[in-house]
XYZ file of C-alpha atoms in Angstrom:
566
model
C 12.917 -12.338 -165.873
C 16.244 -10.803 -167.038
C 16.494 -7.569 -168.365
C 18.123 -8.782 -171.368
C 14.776 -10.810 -171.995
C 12.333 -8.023 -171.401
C 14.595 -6.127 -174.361
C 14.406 -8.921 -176.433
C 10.800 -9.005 -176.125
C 10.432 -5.268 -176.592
C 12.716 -5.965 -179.887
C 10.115 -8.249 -181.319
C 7.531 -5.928 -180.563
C 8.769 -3.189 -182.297
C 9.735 -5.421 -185.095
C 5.988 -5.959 -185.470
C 5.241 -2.362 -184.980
C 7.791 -2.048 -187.851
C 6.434 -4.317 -190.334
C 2.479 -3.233 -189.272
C 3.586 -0.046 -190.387
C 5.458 -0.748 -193.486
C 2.046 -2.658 -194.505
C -0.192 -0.032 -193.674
C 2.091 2.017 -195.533
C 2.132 0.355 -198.674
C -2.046 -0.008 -198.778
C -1.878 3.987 -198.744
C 0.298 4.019 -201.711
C -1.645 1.361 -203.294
C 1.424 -1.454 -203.156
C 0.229 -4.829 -205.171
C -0.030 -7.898 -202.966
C 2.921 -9.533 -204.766
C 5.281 -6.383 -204.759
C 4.074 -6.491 -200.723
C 5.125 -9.732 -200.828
C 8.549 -9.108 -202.412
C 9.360 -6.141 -199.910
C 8.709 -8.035 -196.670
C 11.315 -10.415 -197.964
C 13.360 -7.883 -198.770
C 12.803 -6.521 -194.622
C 13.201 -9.985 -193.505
C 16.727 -10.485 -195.408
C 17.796 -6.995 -194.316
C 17.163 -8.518 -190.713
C 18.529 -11.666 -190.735
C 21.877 -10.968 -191.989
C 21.571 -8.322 -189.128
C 20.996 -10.585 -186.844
C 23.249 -13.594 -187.868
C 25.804 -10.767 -188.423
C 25.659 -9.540 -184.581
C 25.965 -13.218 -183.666
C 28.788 -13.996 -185.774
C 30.686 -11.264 -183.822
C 29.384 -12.901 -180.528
C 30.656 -16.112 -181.657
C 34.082 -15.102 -182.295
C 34.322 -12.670 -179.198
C 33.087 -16.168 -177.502
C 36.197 -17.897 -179.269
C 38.458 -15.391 -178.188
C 37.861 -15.567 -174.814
C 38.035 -19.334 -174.999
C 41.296 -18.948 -176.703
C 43.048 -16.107 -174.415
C 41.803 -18.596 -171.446
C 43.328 -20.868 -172.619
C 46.847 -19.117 -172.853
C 46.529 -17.233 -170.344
C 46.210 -21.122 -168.142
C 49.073 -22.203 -169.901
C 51.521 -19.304 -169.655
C 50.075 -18.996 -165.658
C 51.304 -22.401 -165.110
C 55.079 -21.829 -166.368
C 55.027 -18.776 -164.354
C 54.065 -20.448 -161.424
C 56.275 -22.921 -162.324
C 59.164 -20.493 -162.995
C 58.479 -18.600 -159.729
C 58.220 -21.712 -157.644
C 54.404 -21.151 -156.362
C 51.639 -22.901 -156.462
C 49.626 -22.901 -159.623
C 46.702 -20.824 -160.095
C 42.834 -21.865 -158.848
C 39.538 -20.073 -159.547
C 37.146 -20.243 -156.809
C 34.228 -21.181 -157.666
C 32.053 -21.059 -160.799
C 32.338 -18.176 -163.371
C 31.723 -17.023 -166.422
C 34.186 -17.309 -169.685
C 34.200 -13.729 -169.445
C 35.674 -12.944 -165.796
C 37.278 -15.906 -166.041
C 39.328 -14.606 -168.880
C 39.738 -11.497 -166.854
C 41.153 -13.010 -163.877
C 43.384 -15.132 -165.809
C 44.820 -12.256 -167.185
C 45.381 -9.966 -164.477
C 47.053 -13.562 -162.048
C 49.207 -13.400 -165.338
C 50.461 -9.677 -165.315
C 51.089 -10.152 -161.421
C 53.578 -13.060 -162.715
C 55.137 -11.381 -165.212
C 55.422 -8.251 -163.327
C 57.157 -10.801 -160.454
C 59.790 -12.361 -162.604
C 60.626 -9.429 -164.366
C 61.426 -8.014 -160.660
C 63.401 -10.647 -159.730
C 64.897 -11.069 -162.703
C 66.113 -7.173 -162.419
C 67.063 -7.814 -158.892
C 68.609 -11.321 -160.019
C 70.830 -9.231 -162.534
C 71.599 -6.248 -160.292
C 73.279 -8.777 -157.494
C 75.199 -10.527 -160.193
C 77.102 -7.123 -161.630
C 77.116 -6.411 -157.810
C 79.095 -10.191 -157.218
C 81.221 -9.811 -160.669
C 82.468 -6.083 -158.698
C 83.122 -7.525 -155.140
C 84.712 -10.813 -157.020
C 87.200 -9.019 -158.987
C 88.489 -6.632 -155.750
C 88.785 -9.364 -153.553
C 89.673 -12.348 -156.351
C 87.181 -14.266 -155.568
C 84.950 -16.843 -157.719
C 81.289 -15.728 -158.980
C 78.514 -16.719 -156.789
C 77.246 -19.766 -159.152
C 73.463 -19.503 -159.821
C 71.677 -19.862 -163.036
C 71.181 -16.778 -165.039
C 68.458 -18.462 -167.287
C 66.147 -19.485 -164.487
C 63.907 -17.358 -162.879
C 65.276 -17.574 -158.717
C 63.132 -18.324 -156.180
C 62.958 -16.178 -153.004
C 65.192 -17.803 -151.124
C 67.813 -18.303 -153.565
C 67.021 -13.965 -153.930
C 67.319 -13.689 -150.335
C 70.636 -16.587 -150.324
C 72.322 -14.301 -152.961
C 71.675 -10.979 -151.070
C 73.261 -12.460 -147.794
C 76.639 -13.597 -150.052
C 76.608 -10.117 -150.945
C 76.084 -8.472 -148.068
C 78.853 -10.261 -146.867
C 81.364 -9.895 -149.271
C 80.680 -6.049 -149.199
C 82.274 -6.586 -145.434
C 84.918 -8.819 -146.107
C 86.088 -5.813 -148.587
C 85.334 -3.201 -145.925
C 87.390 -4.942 -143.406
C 90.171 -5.604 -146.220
C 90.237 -2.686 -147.105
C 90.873 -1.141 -143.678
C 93.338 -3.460 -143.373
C 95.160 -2.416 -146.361
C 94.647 1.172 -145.750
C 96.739 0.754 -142.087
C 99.236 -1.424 -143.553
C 100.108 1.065 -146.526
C 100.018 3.602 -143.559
C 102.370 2.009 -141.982
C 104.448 0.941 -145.159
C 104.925 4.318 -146.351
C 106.089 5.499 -142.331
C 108.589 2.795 -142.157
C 109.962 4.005 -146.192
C 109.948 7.472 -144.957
C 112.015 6.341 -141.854
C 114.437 4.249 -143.558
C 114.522 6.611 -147.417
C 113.483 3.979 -149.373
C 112.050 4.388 -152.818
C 109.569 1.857 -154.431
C 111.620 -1.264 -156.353
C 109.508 -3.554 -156.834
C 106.019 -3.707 -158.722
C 104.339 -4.443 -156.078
C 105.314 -2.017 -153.887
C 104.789 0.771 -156.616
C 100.895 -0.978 -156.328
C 100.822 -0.331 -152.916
C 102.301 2.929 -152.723
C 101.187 5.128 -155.876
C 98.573 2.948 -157.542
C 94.842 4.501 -156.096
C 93.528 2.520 -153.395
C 90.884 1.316 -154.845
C 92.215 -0.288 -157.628
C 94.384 -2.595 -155.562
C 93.532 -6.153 -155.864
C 92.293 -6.994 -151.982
C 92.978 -10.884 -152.367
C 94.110 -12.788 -149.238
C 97.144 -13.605 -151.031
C 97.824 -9.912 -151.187
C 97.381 -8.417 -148.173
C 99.671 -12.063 -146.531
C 101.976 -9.905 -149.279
C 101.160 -6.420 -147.352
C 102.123 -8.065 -144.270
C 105.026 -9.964 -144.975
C 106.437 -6.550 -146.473
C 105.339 -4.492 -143.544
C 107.272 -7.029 -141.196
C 110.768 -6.931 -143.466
C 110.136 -2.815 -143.413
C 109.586 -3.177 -139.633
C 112.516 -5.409 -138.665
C 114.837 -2.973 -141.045
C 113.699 -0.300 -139.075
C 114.037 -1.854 -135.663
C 117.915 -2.929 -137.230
C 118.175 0.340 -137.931
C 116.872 2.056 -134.537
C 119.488 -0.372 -132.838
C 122.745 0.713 -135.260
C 121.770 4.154 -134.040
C 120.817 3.779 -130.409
C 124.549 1.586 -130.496
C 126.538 4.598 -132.448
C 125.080 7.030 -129.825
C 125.794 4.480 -126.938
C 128.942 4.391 -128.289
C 129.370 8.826 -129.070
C 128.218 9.452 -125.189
C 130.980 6.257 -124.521
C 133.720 8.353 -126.476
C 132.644 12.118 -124.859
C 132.831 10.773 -122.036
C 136.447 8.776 -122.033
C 137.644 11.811 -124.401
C 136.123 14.717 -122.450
C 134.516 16.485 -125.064
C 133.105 19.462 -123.700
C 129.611 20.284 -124.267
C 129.944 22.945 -126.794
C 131.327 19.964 -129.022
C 128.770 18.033 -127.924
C 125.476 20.078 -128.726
C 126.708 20.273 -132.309
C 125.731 17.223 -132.954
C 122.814 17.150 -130.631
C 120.143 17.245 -133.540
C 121.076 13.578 -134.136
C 121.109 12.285 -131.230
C 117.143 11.699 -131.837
C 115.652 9.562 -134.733
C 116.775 6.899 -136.841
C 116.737 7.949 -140.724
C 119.554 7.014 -143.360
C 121.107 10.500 -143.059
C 120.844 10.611 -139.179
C 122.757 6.745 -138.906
C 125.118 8.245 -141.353
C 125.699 11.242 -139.267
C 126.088 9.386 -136.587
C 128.602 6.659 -137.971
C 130.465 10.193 -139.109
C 130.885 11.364 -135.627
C 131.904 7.884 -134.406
C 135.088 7.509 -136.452
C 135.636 11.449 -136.087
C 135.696 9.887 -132.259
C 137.702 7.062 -133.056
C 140.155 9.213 -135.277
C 140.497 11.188 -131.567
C 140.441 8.154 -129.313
C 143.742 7.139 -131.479
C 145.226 10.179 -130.690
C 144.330 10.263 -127.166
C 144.926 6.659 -125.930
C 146.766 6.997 -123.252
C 143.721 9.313 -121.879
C 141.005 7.364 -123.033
C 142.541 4.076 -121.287
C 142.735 5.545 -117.949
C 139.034 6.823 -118.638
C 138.579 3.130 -119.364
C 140.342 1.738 -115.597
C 138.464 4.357 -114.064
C 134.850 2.939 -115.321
C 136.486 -1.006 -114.779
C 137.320 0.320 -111.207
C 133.583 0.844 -110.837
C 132.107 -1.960 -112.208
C 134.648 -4.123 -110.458
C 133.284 -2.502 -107.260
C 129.612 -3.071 -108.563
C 130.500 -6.899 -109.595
C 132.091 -7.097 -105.865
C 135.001 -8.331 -107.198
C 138.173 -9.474 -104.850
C 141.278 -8.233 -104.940
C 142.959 -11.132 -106.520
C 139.981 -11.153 -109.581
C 141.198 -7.451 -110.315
C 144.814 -8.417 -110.568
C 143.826 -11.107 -112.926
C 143.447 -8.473 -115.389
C 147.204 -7.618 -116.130
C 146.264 -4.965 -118.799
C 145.245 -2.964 -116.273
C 148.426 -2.189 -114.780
C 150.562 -2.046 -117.736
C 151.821 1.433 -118.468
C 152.974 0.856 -122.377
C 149.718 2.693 -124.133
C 149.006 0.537 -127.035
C 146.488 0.006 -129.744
C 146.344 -3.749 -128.695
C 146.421 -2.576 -124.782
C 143.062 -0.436 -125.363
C 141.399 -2.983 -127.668
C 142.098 -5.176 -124.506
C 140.583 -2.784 -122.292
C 137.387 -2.428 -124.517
C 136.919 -5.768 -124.570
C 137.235 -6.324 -120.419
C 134.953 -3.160 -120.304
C 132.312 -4.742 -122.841
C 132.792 -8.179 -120.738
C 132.114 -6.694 -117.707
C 129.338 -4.727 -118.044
C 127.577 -7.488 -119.617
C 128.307 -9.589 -116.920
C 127.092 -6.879 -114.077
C 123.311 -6.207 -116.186
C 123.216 -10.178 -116.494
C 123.736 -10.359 -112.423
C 122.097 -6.973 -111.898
C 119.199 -7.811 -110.371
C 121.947 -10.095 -107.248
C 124.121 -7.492 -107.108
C 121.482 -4.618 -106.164
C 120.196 -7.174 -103.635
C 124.041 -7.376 -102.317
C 124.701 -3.612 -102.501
C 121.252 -3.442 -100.515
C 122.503 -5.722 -97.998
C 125.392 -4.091 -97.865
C 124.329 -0.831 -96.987
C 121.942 -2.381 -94.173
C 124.801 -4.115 -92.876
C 127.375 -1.080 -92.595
C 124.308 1.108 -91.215
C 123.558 -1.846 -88.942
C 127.214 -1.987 -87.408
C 126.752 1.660 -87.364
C 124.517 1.634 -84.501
C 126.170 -1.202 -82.698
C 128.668 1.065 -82.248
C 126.734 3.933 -81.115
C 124.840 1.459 -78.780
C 128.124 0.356 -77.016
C 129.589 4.268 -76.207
C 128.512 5.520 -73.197
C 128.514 9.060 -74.573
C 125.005 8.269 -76.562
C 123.269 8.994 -73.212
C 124.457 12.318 -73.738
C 122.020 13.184 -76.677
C 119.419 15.270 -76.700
C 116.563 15.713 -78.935
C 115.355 11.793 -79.120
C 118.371 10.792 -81.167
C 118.436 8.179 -78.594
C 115.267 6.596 -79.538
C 115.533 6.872 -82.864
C 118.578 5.016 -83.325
C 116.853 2.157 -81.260
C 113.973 1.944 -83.519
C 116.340 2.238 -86.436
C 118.418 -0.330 -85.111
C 115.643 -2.502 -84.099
C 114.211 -2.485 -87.475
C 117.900 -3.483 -89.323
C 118.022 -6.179 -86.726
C 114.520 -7.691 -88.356
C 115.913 -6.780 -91.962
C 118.793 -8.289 -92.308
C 117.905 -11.996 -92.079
C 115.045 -11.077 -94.044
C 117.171 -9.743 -96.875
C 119.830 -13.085 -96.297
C 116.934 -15.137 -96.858
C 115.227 -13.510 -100.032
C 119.016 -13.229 -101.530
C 119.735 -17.012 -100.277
C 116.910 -18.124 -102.807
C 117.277 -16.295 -105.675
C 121.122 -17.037 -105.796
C 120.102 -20.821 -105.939
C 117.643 -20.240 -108.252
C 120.682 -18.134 -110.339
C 123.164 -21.212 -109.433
C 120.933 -23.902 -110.638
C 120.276 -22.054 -113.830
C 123.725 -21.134 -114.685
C 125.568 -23.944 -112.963
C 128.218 -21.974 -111.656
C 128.744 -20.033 -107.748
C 127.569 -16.875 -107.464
C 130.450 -15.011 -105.357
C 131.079 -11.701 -103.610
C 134.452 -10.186 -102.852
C 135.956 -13.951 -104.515
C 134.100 -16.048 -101.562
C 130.079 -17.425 -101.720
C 127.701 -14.644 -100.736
C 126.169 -16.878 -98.018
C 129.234 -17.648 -96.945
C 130.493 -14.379 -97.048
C 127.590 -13.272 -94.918
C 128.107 -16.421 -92.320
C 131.839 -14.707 -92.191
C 130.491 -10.875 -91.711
C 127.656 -12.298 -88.435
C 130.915 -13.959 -87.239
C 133.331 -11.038 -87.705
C 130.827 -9.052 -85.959
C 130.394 -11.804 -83.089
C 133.907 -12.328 -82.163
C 134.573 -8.157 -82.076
C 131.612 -8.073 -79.610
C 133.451 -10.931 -78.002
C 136.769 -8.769 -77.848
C 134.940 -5.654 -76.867
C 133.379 -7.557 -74.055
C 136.358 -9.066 -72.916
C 138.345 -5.528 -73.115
C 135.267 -4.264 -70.954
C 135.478 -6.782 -68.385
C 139.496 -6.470 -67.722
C 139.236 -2.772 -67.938
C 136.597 -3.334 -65.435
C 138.787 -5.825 -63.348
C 141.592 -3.256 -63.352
C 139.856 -0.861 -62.655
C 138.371 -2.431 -59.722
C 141.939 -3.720 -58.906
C 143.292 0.094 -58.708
C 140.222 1.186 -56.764
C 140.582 -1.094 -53.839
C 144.210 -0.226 -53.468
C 143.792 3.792 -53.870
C 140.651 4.368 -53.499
C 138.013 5.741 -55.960
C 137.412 9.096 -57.208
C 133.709 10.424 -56.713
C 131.937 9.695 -59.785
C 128.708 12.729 -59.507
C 129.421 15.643 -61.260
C 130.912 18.867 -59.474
C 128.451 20.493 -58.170
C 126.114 17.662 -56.244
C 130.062 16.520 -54.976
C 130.304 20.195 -53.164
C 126.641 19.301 -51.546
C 128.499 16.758 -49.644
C 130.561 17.799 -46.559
C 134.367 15.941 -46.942
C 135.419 15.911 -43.014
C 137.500 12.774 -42.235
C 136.773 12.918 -38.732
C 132.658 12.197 -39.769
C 132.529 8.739 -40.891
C 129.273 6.762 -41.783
C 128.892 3.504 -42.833
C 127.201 1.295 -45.242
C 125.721 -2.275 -45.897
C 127.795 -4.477 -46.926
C 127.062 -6.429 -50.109
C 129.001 -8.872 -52.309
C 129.264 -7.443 -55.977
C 128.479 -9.863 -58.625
C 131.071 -10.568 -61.825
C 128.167 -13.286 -63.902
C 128.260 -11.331 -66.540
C 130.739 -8.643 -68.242
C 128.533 -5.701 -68.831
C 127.747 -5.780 -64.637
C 129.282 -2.057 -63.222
C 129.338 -0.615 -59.691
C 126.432 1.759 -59.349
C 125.763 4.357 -56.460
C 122.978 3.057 -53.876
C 121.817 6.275 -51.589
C 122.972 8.983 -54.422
C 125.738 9.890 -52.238
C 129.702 9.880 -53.124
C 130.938 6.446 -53.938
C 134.266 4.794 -53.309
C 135.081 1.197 -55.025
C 136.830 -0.103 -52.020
C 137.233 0.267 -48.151
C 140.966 1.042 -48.658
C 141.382 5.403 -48.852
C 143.645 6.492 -51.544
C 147.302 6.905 -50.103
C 148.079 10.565 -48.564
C 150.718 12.839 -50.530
C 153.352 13.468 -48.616
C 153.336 16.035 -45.374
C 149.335 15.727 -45.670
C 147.066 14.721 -43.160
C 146.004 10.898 -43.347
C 142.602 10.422 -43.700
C 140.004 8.000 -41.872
C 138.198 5.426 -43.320
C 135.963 2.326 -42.001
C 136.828 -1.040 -42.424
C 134.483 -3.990 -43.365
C 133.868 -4.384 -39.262
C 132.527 -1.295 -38.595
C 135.715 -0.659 -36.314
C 137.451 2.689 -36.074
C 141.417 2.495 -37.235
C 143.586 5.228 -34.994
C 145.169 7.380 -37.577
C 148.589 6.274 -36.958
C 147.687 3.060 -37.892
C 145.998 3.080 -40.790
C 148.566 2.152 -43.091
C 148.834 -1.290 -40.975
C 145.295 -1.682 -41.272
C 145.338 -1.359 -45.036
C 148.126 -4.054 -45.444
C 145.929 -6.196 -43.191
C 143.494 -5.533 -45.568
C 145.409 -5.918 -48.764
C 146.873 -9.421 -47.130
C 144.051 -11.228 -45.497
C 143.994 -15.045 -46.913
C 147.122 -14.457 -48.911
C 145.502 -12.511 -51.840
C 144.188 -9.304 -53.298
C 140.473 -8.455 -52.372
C 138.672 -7.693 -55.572
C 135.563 -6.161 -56.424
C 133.357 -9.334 -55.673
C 134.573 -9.122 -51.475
C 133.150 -5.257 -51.553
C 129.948 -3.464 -52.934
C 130.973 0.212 -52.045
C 131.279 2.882 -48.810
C 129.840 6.093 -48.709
C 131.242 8.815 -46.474
């Protein structure tokens, strides 16, 4: 049994107590039956409108409940609906009561959910309008009215998010350009003219407008300032080209020339207008100088022309350069041969350091061709000796090396400029082919000089004799007596080749021939042994030497006798 019923129960029980009482009451006081009568009705009344009072207010708390259930369904469904999820469901079976209660706590939740998004809904939108406006872009379109779902929430986060970088990086962007915008005005002194520059420059940063369109603008301006400036660097790197040009032909001393040295640096509007100041101060001085200043000028054509490798007759084709009437018109000539020239050398700059290289290998080259072919070199001490070989050795390997490398590139050069590259007015290559061939036929010459020297010499030595060849002292080891004669092998000398020379065999004194040199007068004649081994009589000697100097009808050269040693 409930505890509700055991009350009710107890109610009616004291009910009865109640009315026992209120009867045993009135028989004490002495209460007619029909007054009795009339007061219980009275008691009953008094408790049923007590009673059908208390369930009057049940009813209606009843009907409440039913009612606010019935809202509370209804408004849980649009929120459900509103908030995309699924609609609410009890579980199980409850009572009107609780199920009143949980209705309206589900229904808070919702409320308190699209109020929340709602806020949040709101707070990206003022967030979009901000980003928008900076960066000119259109609103993110969603529906104000509507209640968003969580994926639209978490869609329009993720636009934001990235718009907040796309200003960030913009805005970096713009920050460096203006950087750079203001440097370049700085550099070249120029003030604001335009709106949009005054924007850029003295507007606050973040009120510029950071539209695509805008910073294309930023950038566009940035190059014009840019390519001013580089104009601008080049006008003043030319004026001082042209100032050190002038010092130089004019002979400024350098007193003059640290004067101006504070603007020989930079490229602002005042220091391009110092400059051009200084340049027809110059020019004002070149007038008055021109015969000085054009001989400056032939001296630095004199050294390009040597540079360029230039022949004589290209030189002479420059008439101005030998005219002696100092003119206006003759130095504008000059500048213009001077300008022509040097433009010419750093166009061929790269050939002509590959020439000058060659060059200088070649000379060095000959150098030691030289030094190989003079007998002095033996004379060195200290390793020169090797050195030089090495050295020598090593050109020998260059050179071709160097023809080769310079062979290619100056086809390359001809093919791309379809013209002949030439040195000293002839093809390098061909120039080159005439240098190996120079070289050649001098070795020829200096061979052939060796071998008649040699010839003669041989000549001269079979009909006087030879002079001993060791030095001094080893000659003084040697006992000269004529009447103490030894002899030696016999060999024939061979002439193959032209650098062949008659060399001692035992270490001993040497004489080129078998024919003694011819006694001065009133002096003893001397003994000598002839190719049989014989001993002349010293009154004959002189016929033995014609025999000699006769047999077969000719001369005896150096191939009939190798050498005699006394």
């Amino acid at each position: 049994m409930r505890r509700s019923e055991v009350l009710a129960e107890e109610s009616i029980v004291c009910l009865q107590k109640a009315l026992n009482h209120l009867r045993e009451i009135w028989e004490l006081i002495g209460i007619p039956e029909d007054q009795r009568l009339q007061r219980t009705e009275v008691v009953k009344k008094h408790i049923k409108d007590l009673l059908d009072m208390m369930i009057a207010e049940e009813e209606s708390l009843k009907e409440r409940l039913i009612k606010s259930i019935s809202v509370c369904q209804k408004e849980l469904n649009t929120l459900c609906s509103e908030l995309h999820v699924e609609p609410f469901q009890e579980e199980g079976e409850t009572t009107i009561l609780q199920l009143e209660k949980d209705l309206r706590t589900q229904v808070e939740l919702m409320r308190k959910q699209k109020k929340e998004r709602k806020q949040e809904l709101k707070l990206l939108q003022e967030q979009d309008q901000e980003l928008c406006e900076i960066l000119c872009l259109p609103h993110y379109d969603v529906d104000s009215s509507s209640v968003p779902s969580l994926e639209e929430l978490s869609q329009f986060r993720q636009h934001v998010a990235t718009l907040r970088e796309t200003k960030a990086s913009r805005r970096d962007e713009f920050v460096n350009i203006k950087r750079q915008i203001i440097l370049c005005m700085e550099e070249l002194d120029h003030t604001p003219d335009t709106s949009f520059e005054r924007d850029v420059v003295c507007e606050d940063e973040d009120a510029f407008c950071l539209s695509l369109e805008n910073i294309a603008t930023l950038q566009k301006l940035l190059r014009q300032l840019e390519m001013r400036k580089s104009q601008n660097e080049a006008v003043c790197e030319g004026l001082r080209a042209q100032i050190r040009e002038l010092w130089d032909r004019l002979q400024i001393p350098a007193e003059e020339r640290e004067a101006v040295a504070t603007v020989m640096t930079g490229s602002k509007a005042k220091v391009r207008k110092a400059l051009q100041l200084e340049v027809d101060r110059l020019e004002e001085l070149k007038m008055q100088n021109m015969k000085k200043v054009i001989e400056a000028i032939r001296v630095e054509l004199a050294q390009y022309w040597d540079q360029c490798f230039y022949s004589q007759e290209q030189r002479q084709a420059f008439a101005p350069y030998y005219a002696e009437d100092y003119t206006e018109n003759l130095l504008q000539l000059h500048d213009a041969e001077i300008v022509r020239l040097r433009n010419y050398y750093e166009v061929h700059k790269e050939l002509f350091e590959g020439v000058q290289k060659w060059e200088e290998s070649w000379r060095l080259f000959l150098e030691f061709e030289r030094k190989a072919s003079d007998p002095s070199r033996f004379t060195n001490r200290g390793g020169n000796l090797l050195k030089e070989e090495k050295q020598r050795a090593k050109l020998q390997k260059l050179l071709p090396k160097l023809e080769e490398e310079l062979k290619a590139r100056i086809e390359m050069w001809e093919q791309e400029h379809s013209q002949a590259f030439v040195v000293n007015g002839q093809k390098f290559m061909e120039y080159v082919t005439e240098q190996w061939e120079m070289h050649r036929m001098e070795k020829e010459r200096a061979k052939q000089e060796r071998q008649l020297k040699n010839k003669k010499q041989t000549e001269t030595e079979m009909l006087y004799g030879s002079a001993p060849r060791t030095p001094s002292k080893r000659r003084g080891l040697v006992p000269n007596t004529p009447g103490k004669v030894r002899k030696l092998n016999t060999t024939i000398m061979s002439n193959a080749t032209a650098n062949s020379s008659i060399r001692p065999v035992f270490g001993g004194t040497i004489y080129r021939s078998p024919v003694s040199r011819l006694p001065p007068s009133g002096s003893k004649p001397v003994v000598t042994s002839t190719c049989s081994g014989k001993k002349t009589p010293r009154a004959g000697r002189h016929g033995a030497n014609k025999e000699n100097l006769e047999l077969n009808g000719s001369i005896l050269s150096a191939r009939t006798f190798k050498g005699f040693q006394i």
